[in-house]
Short mmCIF file of C-alpha atoms in Angstrom, two decimals:
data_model
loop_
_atom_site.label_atom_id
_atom_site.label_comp_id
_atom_site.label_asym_id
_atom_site.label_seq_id
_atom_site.Cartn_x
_atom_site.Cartn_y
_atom_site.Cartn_z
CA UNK A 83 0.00 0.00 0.00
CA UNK A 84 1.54 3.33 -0.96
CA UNK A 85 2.39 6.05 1.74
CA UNK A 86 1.41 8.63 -0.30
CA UNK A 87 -1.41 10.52 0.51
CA UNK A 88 -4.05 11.78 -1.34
CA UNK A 89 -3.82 15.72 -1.85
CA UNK A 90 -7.17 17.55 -1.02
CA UNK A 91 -9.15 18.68 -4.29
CA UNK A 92 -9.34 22.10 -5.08
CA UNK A 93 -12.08 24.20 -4.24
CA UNK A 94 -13.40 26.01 -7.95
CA UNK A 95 -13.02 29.50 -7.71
CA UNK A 96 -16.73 30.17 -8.31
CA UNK A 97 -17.20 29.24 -4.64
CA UNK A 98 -14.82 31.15 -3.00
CA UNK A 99 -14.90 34.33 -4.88
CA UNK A 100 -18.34 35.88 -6.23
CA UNK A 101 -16.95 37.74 -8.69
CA UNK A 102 -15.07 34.38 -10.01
CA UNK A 103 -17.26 34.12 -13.35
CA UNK A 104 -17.17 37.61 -14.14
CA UNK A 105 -13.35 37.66 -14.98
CA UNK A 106 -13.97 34.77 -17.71
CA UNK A 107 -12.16 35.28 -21.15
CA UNK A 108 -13.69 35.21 -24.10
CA UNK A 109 -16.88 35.32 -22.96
CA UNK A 110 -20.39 36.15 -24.66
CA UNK A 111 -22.64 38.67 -22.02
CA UNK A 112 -25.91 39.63 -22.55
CA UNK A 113 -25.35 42.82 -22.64
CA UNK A 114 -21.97 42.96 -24.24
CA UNK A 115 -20.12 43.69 -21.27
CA UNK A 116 -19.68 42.29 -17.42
CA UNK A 117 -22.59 43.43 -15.60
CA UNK A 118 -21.00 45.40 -12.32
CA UNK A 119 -22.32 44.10 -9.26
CA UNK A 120 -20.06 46.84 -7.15
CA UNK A 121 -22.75 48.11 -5.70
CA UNK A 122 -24.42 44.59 -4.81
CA UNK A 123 -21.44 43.61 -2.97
CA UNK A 124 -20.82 46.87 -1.02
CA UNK A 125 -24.54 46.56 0.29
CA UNK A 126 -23.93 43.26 1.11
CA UNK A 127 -20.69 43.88 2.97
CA UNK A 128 -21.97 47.10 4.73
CA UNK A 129 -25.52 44.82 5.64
CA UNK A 130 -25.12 41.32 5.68
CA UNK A 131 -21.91 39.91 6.74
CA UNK A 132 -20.92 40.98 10.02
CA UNK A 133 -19.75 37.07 10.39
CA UNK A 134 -17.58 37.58 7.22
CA UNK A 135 -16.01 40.54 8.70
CA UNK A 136 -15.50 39.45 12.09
CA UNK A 137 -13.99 36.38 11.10
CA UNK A 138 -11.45 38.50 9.37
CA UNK A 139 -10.61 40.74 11.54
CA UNK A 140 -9.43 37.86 14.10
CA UNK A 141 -7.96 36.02 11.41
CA UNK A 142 -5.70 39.29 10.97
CA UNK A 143 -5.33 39.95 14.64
CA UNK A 144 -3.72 36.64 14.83
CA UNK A 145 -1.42 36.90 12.55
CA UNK A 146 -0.33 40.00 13.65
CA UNK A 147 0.05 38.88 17.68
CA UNK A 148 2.40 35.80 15.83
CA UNK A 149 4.11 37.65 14.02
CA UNK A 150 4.50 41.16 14.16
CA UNK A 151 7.00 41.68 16.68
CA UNK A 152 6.24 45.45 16.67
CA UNK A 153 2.67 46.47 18.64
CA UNK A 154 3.11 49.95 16.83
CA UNK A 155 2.86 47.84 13.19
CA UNK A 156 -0.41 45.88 14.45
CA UNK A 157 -3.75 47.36 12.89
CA UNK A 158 -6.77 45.56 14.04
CA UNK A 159 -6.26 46.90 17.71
CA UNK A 160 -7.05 50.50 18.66
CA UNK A 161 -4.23 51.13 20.99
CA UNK A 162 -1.42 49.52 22.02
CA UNK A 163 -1.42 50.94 25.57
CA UNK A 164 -4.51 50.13 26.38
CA UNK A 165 -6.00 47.12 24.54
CA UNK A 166 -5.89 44.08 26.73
CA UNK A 167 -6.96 40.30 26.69
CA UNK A 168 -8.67 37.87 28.91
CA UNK A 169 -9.68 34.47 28.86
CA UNK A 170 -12.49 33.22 30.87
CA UNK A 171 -12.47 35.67 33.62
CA UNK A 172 -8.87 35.88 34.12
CA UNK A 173 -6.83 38.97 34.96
CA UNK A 174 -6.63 40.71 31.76
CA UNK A 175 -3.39 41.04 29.92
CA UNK A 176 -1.85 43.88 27.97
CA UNK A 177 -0.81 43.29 24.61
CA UNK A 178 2.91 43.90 25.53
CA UNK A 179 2.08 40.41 27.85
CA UNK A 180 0.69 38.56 24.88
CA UNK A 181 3.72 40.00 22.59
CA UNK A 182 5.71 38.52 24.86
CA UNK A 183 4.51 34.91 25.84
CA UNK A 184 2.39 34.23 22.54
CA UNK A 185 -1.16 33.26 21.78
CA UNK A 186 -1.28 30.09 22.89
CA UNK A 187 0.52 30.76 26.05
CA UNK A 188 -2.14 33.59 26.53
CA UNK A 189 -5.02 31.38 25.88
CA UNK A 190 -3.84 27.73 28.07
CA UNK A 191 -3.59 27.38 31.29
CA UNK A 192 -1.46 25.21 33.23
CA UNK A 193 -2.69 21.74 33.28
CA UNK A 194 -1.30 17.97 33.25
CA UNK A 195 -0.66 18.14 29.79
CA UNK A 196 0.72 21.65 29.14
CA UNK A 197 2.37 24.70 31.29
CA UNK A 198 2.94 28.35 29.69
CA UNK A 199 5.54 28.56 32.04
CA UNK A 200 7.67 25.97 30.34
CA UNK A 201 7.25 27.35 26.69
CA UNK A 202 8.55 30.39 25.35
CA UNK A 203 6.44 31.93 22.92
CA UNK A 204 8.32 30.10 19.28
CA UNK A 205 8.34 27.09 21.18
CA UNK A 206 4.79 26.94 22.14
CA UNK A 207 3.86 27.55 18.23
CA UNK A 208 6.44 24.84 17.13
CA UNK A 209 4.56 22.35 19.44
CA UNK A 210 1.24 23.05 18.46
CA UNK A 211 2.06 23.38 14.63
CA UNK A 212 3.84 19.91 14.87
CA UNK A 213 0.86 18.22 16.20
CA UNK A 214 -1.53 20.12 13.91
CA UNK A 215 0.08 21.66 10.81
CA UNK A 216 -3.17 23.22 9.98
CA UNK A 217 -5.39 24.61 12.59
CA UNK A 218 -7.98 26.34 11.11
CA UNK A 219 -10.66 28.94 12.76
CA UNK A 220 -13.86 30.09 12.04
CA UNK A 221 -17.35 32.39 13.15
CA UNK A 222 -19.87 30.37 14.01
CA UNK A 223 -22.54 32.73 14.92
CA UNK A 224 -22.52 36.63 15.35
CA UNK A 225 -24.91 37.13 18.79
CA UNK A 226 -24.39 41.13 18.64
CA UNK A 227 -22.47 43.83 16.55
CA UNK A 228 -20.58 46.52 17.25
CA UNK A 229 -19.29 48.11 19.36
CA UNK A 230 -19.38 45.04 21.45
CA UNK A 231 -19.03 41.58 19.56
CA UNK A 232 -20.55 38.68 20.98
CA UNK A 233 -19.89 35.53 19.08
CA UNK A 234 -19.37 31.73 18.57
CA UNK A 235 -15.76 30.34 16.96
CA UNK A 236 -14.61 27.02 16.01
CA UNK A 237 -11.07 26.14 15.71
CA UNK A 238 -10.10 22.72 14.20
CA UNK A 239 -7.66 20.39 12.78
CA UNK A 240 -6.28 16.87 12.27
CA UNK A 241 -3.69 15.45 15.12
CA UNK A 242 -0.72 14.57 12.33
CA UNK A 243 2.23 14.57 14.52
CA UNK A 244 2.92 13.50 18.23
CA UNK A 245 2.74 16.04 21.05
CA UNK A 246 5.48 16.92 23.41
CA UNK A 247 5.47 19.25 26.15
CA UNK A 248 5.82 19.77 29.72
CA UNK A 249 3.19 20.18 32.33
CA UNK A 250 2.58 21.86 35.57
CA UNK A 251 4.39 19.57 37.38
CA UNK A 252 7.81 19.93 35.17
CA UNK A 253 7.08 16.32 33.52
CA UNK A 254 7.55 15.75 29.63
CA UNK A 255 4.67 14.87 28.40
CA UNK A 256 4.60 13.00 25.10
CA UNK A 257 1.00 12.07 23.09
CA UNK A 258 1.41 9.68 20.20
CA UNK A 259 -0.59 11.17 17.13
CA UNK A 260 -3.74 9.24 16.04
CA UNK A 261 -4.89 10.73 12.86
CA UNK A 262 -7.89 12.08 13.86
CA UNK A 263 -9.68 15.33 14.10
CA UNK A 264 -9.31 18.28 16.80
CA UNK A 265 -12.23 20.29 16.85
CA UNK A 266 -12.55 22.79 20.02
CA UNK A 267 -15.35 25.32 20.22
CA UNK A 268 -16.34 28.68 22.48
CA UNK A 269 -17.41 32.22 22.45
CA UNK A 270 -15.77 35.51 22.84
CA UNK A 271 -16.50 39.31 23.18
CA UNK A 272 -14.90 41.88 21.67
CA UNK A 273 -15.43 45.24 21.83
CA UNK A 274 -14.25 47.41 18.83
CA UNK A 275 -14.09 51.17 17.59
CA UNK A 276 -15.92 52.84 14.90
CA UNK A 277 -12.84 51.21 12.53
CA UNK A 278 -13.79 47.95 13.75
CA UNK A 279 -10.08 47.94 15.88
CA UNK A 280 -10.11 45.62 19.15
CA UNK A 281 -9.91 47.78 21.92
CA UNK A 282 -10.42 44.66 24.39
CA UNK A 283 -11.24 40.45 23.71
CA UNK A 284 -12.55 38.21 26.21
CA UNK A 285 -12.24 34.74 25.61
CA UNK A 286 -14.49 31.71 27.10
CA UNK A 287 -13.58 28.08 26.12
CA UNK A 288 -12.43 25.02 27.80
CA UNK A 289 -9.29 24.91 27.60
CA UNK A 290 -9.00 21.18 28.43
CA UNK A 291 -11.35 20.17 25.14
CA UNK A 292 -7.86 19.79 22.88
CA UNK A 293 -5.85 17.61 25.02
CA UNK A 294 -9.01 15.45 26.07
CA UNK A 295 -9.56 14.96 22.14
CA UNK A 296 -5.44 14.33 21.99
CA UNK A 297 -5.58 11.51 24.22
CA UNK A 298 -9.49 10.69 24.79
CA UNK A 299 -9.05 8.45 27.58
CA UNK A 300 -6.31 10.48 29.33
CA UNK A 301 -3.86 7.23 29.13
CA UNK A 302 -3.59 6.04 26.04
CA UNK A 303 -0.53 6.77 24.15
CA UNK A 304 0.54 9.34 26.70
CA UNK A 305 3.59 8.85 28.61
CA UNK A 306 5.01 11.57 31.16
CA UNK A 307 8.75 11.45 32.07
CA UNK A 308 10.77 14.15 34.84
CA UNK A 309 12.27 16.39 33.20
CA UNK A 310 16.22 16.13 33.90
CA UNK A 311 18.58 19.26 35.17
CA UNK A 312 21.49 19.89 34.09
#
């Protein structure tokens, strides 16, 4: 039996992009011409598709808290100095906090599996992105608009490589991969200015609901070893 996967088909572009058909060559209109539905769409985006945009504007926020080093370079927040973070009640922290220990050490807490403590901010995306090389997010449900945000995210992948980390207690922790699907759900609130910028995000989620689906039964293929000193 080959090794070789099967790559994933590609999506046409006529359902990704409305506009898709109207850039055809050689093509006989109606009319003569493209019809121009620029007015259509900027209804649409001004009306209809606060999911669309809110999806996007996290989607950018992310990138920019992994990788732009500089908080005076990131756009989707309204101020550096004062937007801040939370997750499920927790103290909130600054953005110079979540420059500094990265998103996924701002969003887990310690636990048996996993301590922020114990990974720097590249390492915690190297461990992560090894057990999931593709994580991808998305808006479930808008509950309210601006200028506060209320709504429902998914965030899933497929467990491709094994995790290794260290918990609260110091211990390696090592889960081997299993092939299947991540899939972790929750809701947060964001409150934004009239340029749809963060000015704060509160996060609720269980924080647990990834390593659970790592290891389902909390034993199997998980091993935890001391960690040795030099």
């Amino acid at each position: 039996m080959s090794s070789t996967s099967t790559p994933p088909p590609t999506l046409p572009d006529y359902v990704l992009n409305p506009d898709a058909v109207l850039s055809d060559p050689s093509t006989t209109w109606r009319h003569g011409q493209p019809p121009d539905y620029t007015k259509t769409r900027q209804f649409y985006l001004q009306t209809t598709s606060l999911p669309a945009l809110v999806e996007n504007l996290v989607k950018n926020w992310e990138i920019e808290a992994s990788y732009k080093p500089l908080l005076p370079e990131w756009r989707t927040i309204a101020s550096p100095q004062s937007y801040t973070f939370r997750v499920n009640g927790s103290p909130p922290q600054t953005a110079a906090q979540m420059l500094s220990v990265g998103t996924y050490n701002a969003l887990i807490e310690p636990n048996e599996f996993y301590c922020p403590a114990h990974s720097s901010f590249d390492a915690s995306h190297k461990t992560f992105k090894r057990v999931m090389p593709s994580f991808a997010w998305e808006v479930l449900e808008v509950y309210a608009g601006p200028p506060r945000v209320v709504f429902r995210w998914r965030h899933w992948g497929v467990m491709k490589g094994d995790y290794v980390g260290t918990n609260d207690k110091g211990e390696k922790v090592t889960i081997k991969a299993h092939g299947g699907d991540i899939d972790i759900e929750g809701v947060a609130v964001a409150d934004v200015n009239d340029k749809l910028q963060l000015g704060s995000v509160e996060v609720f989620f269980d924080p647990m609901a990834m390593f659970r689906q790592m290891a389902p039964d909390g034993k199997t293929g998980v091993t935890k070893e001391a960690r040795t000193t030099e």
